[in-house]
Structures are given as structure tokens and as C-alpha cells.
Tab-separated table of N, CA and C in Angstrom:
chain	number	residue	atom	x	y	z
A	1459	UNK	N	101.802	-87.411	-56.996
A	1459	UNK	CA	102.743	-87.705	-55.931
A	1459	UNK	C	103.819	-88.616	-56.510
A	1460	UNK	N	105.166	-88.660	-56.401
A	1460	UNK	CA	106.290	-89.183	-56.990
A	1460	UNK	C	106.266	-90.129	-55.912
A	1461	UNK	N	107.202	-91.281	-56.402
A	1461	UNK	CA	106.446	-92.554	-55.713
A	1461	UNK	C	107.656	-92.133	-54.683
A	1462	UNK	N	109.432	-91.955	-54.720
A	1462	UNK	CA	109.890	-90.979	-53.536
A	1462	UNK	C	109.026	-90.631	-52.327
A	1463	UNK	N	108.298	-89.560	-52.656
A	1463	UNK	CA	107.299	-89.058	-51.735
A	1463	UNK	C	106.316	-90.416	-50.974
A	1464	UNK	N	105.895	-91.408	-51.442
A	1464	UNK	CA	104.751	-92.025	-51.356
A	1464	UNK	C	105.985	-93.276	-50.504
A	1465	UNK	N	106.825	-93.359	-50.713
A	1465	UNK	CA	108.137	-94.315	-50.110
A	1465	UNK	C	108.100	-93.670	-49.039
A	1466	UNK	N	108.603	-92.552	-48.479
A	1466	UNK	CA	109.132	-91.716	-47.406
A	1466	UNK	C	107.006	-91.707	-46.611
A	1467	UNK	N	106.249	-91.867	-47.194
A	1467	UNK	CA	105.466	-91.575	-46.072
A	1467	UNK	C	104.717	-92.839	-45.598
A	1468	UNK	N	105.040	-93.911	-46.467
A	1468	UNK	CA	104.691	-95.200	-46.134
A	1468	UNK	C	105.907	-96.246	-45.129
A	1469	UNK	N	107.316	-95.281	-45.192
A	1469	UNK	CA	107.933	-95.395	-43.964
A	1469	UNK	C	107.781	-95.045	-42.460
A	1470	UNK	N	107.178	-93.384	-42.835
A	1470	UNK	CA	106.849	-93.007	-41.590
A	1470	UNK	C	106.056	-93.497	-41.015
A	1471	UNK	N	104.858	-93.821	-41.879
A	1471	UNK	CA	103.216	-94.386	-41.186
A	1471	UNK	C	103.892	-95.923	-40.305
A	1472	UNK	N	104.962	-96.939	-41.290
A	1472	UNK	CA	104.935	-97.747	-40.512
A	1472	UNK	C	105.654	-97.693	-39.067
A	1473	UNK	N	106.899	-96.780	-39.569
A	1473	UNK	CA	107.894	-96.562	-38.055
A	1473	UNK	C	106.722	-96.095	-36.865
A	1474	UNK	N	105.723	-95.968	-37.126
A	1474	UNK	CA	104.484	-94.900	-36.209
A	1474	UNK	C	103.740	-96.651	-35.427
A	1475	UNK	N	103.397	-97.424	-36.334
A	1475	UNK	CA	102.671	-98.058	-36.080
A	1475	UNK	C	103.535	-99.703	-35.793
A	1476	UNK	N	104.451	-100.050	-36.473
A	1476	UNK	CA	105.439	-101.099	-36.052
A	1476	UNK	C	106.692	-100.503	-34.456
A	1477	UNK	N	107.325	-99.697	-34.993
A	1477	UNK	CA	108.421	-99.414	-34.156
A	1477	UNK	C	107.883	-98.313	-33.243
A	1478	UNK	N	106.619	-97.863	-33.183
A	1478	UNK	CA	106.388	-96.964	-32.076
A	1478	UNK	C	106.956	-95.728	-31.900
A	1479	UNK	N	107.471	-95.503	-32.540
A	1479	UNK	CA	107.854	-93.872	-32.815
A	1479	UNK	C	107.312	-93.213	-33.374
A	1480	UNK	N	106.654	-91.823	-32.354
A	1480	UNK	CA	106.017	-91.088	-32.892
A	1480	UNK	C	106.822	-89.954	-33.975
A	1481	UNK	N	105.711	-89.656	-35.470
A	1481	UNK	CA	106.600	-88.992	-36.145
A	1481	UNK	C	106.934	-87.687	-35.691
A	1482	UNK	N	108.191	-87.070	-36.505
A	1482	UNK	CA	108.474	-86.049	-36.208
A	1482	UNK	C	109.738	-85.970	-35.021
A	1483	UNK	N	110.282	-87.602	-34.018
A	1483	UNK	CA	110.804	-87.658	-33.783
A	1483	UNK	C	111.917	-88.208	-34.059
A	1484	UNK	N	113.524	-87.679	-34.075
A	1484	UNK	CA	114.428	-88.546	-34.575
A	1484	UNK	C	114.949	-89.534	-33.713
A	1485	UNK	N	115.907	-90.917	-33.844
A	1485	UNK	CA	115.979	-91.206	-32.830
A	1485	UNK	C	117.216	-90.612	-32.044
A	1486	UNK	N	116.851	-90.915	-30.667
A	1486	UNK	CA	117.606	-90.570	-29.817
A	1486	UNK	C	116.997	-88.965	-29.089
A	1487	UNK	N	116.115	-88.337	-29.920
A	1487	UNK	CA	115.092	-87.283	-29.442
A	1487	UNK	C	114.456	-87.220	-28.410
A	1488	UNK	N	113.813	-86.753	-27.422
A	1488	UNK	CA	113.568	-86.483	-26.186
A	1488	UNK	C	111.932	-86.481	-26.803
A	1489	UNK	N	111.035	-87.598	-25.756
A	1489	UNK	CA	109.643	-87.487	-26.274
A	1489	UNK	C	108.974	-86.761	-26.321
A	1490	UNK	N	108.111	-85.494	-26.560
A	1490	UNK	CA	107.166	-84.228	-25.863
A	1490	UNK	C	106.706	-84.567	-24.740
A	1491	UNK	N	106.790	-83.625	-23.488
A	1491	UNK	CA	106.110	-84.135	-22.593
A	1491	UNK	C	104.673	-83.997	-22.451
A	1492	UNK	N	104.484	-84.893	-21.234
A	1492	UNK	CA	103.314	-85.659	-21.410
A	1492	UNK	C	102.622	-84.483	-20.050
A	1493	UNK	N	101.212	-84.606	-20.065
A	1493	UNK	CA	100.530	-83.760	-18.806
A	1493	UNK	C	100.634	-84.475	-18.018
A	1494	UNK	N	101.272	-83.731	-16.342
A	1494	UNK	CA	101.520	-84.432	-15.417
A	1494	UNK	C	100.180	-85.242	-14.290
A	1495	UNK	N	100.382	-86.065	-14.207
A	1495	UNK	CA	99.336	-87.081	-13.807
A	1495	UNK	C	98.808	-86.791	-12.158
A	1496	UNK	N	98.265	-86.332	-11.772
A	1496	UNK	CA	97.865	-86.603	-10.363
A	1496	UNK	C	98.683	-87.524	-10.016
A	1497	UNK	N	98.847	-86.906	-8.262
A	1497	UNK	CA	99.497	-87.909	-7.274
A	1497	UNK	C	98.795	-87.559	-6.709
A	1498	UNK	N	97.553	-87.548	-6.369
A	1498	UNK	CA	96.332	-87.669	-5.068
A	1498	UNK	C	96.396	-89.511	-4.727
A	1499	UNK	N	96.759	-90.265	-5.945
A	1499	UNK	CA	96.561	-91.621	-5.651
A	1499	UNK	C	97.500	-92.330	-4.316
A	1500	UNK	N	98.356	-91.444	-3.757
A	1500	UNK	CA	99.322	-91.650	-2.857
A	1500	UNK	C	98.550	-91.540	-1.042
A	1501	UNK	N	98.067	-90.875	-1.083
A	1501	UNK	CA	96.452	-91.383	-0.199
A	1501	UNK	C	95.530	-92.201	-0.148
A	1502	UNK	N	95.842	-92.714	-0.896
A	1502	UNK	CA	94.615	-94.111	-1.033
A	1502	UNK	C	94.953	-95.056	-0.201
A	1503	UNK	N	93.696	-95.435	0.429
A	1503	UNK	CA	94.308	-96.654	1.485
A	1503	UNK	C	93.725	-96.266	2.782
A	1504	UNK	N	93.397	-97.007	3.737
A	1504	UNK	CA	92.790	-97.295	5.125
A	1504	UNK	C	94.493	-96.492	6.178
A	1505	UNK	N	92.940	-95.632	7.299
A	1505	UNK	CA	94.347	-94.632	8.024
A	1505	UNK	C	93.038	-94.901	9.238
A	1506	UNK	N	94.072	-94.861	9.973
A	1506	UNK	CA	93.409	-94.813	11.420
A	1506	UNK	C	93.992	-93.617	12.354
A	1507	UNK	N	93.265	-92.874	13.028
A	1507	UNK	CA	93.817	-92.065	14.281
A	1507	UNK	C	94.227	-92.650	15.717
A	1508	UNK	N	95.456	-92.498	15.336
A	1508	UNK	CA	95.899	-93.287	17.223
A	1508	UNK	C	95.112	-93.102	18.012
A	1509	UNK	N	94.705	-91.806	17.731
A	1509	UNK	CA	94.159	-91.552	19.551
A	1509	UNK	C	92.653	-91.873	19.603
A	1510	UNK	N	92.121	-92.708	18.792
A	1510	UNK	CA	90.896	-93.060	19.064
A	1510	UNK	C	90.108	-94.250	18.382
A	1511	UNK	N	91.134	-94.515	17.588
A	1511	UNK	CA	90.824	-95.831	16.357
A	1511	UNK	C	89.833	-95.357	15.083
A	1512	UNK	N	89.547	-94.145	15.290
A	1512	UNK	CA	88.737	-93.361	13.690
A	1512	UNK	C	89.429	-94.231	12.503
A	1513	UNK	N	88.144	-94.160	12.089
A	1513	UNK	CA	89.381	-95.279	10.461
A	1513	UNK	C	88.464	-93.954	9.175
A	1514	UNK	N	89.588	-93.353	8.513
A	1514	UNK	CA	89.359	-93.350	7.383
A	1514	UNK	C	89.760	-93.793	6.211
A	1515	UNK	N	88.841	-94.647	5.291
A	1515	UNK	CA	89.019	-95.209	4.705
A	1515	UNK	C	89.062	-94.668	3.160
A	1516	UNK	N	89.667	-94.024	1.579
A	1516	UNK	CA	89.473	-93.031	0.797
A	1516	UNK	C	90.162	-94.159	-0.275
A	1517	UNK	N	89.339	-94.127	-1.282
A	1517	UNK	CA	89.714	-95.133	-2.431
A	1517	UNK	C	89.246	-94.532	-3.939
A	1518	UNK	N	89.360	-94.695	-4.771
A	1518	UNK	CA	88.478	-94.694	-5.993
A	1518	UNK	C	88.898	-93.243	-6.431
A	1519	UNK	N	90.334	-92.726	-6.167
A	1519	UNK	CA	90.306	-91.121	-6.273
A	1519	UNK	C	90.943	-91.166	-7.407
A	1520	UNK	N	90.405	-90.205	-8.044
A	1520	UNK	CA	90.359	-89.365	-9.627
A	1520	UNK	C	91.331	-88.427	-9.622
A	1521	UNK	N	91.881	-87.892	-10.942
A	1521	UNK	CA	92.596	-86.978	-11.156
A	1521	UNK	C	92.245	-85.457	-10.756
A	1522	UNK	N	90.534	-85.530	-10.836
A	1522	UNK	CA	90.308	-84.004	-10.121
A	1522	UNK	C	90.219	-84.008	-9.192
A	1523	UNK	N	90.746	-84.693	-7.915
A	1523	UNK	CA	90.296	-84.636	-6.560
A	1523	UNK	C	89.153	-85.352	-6.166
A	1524	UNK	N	88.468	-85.771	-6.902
A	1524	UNK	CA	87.601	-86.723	-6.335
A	1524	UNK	C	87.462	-87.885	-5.821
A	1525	UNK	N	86.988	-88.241	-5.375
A	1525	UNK	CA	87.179	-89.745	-4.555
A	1525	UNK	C	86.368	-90.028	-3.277
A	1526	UNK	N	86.029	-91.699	-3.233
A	1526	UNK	CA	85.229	-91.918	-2.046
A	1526	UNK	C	86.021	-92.108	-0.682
A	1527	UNK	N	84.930	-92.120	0.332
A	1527	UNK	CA	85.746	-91.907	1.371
A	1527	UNK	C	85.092	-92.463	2.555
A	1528	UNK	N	84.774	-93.453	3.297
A	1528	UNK	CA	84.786	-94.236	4.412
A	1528	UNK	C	84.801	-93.502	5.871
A	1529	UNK	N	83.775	-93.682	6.715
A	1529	UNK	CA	84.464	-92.852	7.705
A	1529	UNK	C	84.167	-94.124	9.211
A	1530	UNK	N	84.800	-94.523	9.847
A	1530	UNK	CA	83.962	-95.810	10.861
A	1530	UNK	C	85.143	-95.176	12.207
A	1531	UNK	N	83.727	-95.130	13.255
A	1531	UNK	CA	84.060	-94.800	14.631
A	1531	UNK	C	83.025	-95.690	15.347
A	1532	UNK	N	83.021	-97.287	15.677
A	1532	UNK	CA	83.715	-98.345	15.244
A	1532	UNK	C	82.804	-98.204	13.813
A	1533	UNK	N	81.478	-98.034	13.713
A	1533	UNK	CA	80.672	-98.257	13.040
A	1533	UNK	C	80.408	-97.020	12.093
A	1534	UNK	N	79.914	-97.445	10.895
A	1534	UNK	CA	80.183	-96.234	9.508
A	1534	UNK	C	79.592	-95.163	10.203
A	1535	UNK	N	79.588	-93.914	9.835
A	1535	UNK	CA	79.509	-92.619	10.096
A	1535	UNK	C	79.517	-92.014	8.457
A	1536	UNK	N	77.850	-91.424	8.379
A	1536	UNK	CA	77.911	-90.846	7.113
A	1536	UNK	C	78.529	-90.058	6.090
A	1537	UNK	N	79.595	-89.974	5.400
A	1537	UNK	CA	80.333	-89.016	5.011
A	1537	UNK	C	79.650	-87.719	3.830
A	1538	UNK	N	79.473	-87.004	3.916
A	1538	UNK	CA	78.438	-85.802	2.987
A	1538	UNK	C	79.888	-85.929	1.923
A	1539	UNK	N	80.811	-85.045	2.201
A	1539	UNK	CA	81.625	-84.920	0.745
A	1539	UNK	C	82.810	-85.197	1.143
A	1540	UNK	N	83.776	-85.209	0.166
A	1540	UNK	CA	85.295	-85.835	0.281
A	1540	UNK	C	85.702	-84.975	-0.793
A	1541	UNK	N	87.250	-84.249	-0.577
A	1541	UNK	CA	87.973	-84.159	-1.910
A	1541	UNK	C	89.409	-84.126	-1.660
A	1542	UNK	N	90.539	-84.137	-2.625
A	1542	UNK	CA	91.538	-83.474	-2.777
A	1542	UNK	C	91.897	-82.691	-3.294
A	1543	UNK	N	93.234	-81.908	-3.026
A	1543	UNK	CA	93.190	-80.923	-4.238
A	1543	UNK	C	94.696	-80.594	-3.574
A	1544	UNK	N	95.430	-79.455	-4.142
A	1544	UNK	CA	96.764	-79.077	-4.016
A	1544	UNK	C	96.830	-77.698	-3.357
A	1545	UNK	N	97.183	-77.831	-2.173
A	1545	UNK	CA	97.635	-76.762	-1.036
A	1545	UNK	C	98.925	-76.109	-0.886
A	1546	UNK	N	99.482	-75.049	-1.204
A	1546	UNK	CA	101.307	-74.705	-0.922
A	1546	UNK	C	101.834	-75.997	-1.152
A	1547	UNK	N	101.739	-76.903	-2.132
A	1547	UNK	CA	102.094	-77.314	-3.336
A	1547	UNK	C	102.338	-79.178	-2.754
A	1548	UNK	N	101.379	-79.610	-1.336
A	1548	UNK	CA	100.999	-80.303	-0.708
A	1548	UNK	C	99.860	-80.975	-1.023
A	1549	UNK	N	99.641	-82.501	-1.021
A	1549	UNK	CA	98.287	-82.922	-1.208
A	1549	UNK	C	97.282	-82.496	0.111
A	1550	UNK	N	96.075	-81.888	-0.145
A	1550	UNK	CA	95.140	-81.500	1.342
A	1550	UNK	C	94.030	-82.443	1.212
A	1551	UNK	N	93.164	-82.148	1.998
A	1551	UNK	CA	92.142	-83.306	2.296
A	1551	UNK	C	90.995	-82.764	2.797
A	1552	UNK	N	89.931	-82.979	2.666
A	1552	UNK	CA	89.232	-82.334	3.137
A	1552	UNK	C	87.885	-83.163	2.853
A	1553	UNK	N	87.209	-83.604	4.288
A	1553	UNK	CA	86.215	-84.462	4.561
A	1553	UNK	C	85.271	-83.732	5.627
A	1554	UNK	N	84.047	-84.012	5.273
A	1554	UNK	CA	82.788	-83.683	6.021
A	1554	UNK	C	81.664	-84.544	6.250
A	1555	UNK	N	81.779	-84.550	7.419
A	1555	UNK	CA	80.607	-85.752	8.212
A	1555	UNK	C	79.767	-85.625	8.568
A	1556	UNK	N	78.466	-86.117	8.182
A	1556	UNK	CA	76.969	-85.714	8.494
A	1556	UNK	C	76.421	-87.013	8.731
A	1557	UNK	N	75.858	-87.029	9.994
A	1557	UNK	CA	75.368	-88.034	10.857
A	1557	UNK	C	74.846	-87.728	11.946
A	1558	UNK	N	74.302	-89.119	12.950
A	1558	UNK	CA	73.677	-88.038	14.100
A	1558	UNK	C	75.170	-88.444	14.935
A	1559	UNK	N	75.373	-87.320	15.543
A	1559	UNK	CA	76.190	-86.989	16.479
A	1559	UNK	C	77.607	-86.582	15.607
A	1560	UNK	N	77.510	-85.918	14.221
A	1560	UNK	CA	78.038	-85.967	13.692
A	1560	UNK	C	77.404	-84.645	12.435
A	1561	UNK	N	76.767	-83.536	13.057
A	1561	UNK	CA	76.170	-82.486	12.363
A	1561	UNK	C	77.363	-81.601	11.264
A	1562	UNK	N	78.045	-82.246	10.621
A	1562	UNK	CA	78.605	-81.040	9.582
A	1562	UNK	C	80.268	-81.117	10.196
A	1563	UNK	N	80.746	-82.482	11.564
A	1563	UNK	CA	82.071	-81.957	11.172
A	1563	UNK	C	82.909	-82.244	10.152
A	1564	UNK	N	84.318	-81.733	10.506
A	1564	UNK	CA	85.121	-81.567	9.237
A	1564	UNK	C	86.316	-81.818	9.896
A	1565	UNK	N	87.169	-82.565	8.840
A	1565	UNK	CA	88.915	-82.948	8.925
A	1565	UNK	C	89.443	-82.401	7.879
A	1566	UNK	N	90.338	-81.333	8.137
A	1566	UNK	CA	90.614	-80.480	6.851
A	1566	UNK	C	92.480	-81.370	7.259
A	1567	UNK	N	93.145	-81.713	6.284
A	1567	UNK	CA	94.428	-82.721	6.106
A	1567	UNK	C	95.033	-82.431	5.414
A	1568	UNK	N	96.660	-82.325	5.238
A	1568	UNK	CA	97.755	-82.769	4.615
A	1568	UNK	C	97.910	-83.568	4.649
A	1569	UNK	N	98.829	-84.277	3.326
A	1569	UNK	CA	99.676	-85.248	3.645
A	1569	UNK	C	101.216	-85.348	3.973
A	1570	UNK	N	101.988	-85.395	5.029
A	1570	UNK	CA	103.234	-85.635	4.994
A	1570	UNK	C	103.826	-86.563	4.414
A	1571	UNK	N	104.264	-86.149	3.209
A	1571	UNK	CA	104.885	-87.387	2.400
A	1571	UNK	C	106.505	-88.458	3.260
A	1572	UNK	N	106.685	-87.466	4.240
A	1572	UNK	CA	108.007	-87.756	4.958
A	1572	UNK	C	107.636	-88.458	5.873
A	1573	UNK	N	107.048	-88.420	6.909
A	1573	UNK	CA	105.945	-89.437	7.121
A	1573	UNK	C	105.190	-90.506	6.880
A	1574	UNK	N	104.549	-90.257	6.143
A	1574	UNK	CA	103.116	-90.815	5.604
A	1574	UNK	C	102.249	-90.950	6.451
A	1575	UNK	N	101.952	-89.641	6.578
A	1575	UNK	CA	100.770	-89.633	7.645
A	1575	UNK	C	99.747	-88.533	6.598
A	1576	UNK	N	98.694	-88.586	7.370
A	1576	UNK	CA	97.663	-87.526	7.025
A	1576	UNK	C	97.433	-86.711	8.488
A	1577	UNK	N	97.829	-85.142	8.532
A	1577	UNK	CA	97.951	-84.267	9.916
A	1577	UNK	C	97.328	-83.063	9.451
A	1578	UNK	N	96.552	-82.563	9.836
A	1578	UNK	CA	95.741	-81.377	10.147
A	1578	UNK	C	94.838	-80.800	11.970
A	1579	UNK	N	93.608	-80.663	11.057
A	1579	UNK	CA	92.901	-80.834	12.365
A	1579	UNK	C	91.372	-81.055	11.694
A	1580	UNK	N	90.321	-81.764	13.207
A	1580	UNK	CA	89.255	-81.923	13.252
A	1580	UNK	C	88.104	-81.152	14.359
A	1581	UNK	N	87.245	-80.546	13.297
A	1581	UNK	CA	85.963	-79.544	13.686
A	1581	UNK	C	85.250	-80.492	14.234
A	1582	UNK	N	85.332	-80.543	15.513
A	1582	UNK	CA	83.945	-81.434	16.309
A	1582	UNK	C	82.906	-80.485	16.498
A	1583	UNK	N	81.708	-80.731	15.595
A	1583	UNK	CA	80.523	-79.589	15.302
A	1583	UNK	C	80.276	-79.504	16.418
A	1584	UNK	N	79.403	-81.118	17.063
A	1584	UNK	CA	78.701	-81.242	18.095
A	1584	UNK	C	79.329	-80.094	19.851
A	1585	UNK	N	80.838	-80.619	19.752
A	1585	UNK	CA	81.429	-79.472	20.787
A	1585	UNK	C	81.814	-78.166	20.303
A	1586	UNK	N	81.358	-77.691	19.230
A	1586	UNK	CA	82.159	-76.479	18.223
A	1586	UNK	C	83.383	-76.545	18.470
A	1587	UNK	N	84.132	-77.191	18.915
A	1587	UNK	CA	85.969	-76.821	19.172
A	1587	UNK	C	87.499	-77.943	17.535
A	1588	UNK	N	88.053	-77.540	18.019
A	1588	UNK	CA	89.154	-77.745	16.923
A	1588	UNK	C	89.930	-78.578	17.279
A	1589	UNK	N	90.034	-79.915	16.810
A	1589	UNK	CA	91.306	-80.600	17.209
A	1589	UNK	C	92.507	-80.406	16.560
A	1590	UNK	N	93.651	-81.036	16.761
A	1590	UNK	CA	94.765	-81.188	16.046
A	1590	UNK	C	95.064	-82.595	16.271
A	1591	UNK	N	94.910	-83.316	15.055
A	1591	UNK	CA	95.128	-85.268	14.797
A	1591	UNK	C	95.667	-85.402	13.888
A	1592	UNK	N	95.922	-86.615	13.457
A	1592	UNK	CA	96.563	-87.543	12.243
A	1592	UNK	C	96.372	-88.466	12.534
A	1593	UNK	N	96.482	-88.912	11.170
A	1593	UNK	CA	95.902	-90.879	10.813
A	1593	UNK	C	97.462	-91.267	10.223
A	1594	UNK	N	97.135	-92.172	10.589
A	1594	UNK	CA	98.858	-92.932	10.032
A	1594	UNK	C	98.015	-94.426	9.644
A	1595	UNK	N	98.839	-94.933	8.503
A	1595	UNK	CA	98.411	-95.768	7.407
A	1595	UNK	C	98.343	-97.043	7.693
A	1596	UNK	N	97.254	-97.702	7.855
A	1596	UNK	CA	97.352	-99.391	8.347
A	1596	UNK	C	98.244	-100.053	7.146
A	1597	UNK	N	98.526	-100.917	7.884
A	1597	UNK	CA	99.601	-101.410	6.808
A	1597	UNK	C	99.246	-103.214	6.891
């Protein structure tokens, strides 16, 4: 190796590791992009339903949709599963409650980002019928 060669790569290694530029870029170069990050984290946070004081509460959420999730009507109410995931290009929601008086329903949700609400509807097992609600965000 000609010491040339051994100059030019003991520049690069340091511009990599002092000045933070990754090689291969010149400056003023546009960085490679990066994989886009979940925005499920934009739901996080305590929501209550006007029309009845339901609090759901959803924290700890992950890039795959996962995340915990709180459910208190005043008092906790068991939650079986929680997720997110991407609907016609919308964050959705989707929670299921297993408890007594509380056999398997479900709040299937958007989020209105224009808003900031969470609006869908809720499967009351116990009456088999369908609501239409939203939680809007304690603040």
C-alpha cells in the first residue's frame, strides 16, 4: 500500500469518526435516507369520552403497533389486547375489553390528527349493539 493510499484512508476513517461524516459523502451531499419512524407515538397519552368519562389511557407504544393500554370506567376494566397499525393511511386503534360486564367489547379508532381526537365506534358485547364515540385528550 503506497503511503498516498494509507493518507487518503486515514483521512476518511477520521472525517467518519471526528467530523461525523459518513463516508462516501461529499460535503454539501444530501444524507441517505433514513427508515421512516412510526408516528403511532402521537396517541400516547390519557383520552377520556365526553359522554361518559371512559378514560383510555395507551402508553409504552412501539414501532410495530404495540403498546399498553389502560381502560377505567371509574375503576380499571380489564383490557385483553391493544394495537396500532395504519388504516387508508390513518393511525387506527383497536382495543378489546374483557371483564365482567365487559365480555369481548371492542373500540375500533382513528385518529383525527385535525382534531386530536380518537373517533370510531364501540361494540357493547353485553347489549350486542354499536356505538359511535370519541375520546378527546386530557390535557
Amino acid at each position: 500500500m503506497t503511503l498516498s493510499r494509507i493518507f487518503t484512508l486515514t483521512l476518511a476513517v477520521t472525517m467518519v469518526f471526528v467530523a461525523g461524516i459518513p463516508m462516501g459523502l461529499e460535503a454539501g451531499a444530501a444524507e441517505p435516507a433514513k427508515p421512516a419512524r412510526g408516528d403511532f407515538q402521537r396517541i400516547e397519552g390519557r383520552w377520556v369520552r365526553p359522554d361518559g368519562g371512559y378514560v383510555l389511557d395507551l402508553k409504552d407504544i412501539r414501532k410495530d403497533g404495540s403498546l399498553t393500554a389502560e381502560y377505567f370506567n371509574p375503576r380499571p376494566i380489564r383490557v385483553l389486547r391493544a394495537n396500532a397499525s395504519r388504516k387508508d393511511g390513518a393511525i387506527a386503534l383497536f382495543v378489546e375489553l374483557r371483564d365482567k360486564n365487559y365480555p369481548g367489547s371492542l373500540y375500533r379508532l382513528h385518529y383525527d390528527s385535525a382534531t386530536d381526537r380518537l373517533k370510531g365506534t364501540y361494540y357493547q358485547a353485553v347489549e350486542r349493539r354499536t356505538f359511535n364515540i370519541e375520546f378527546v385528550r386530557v390535557r
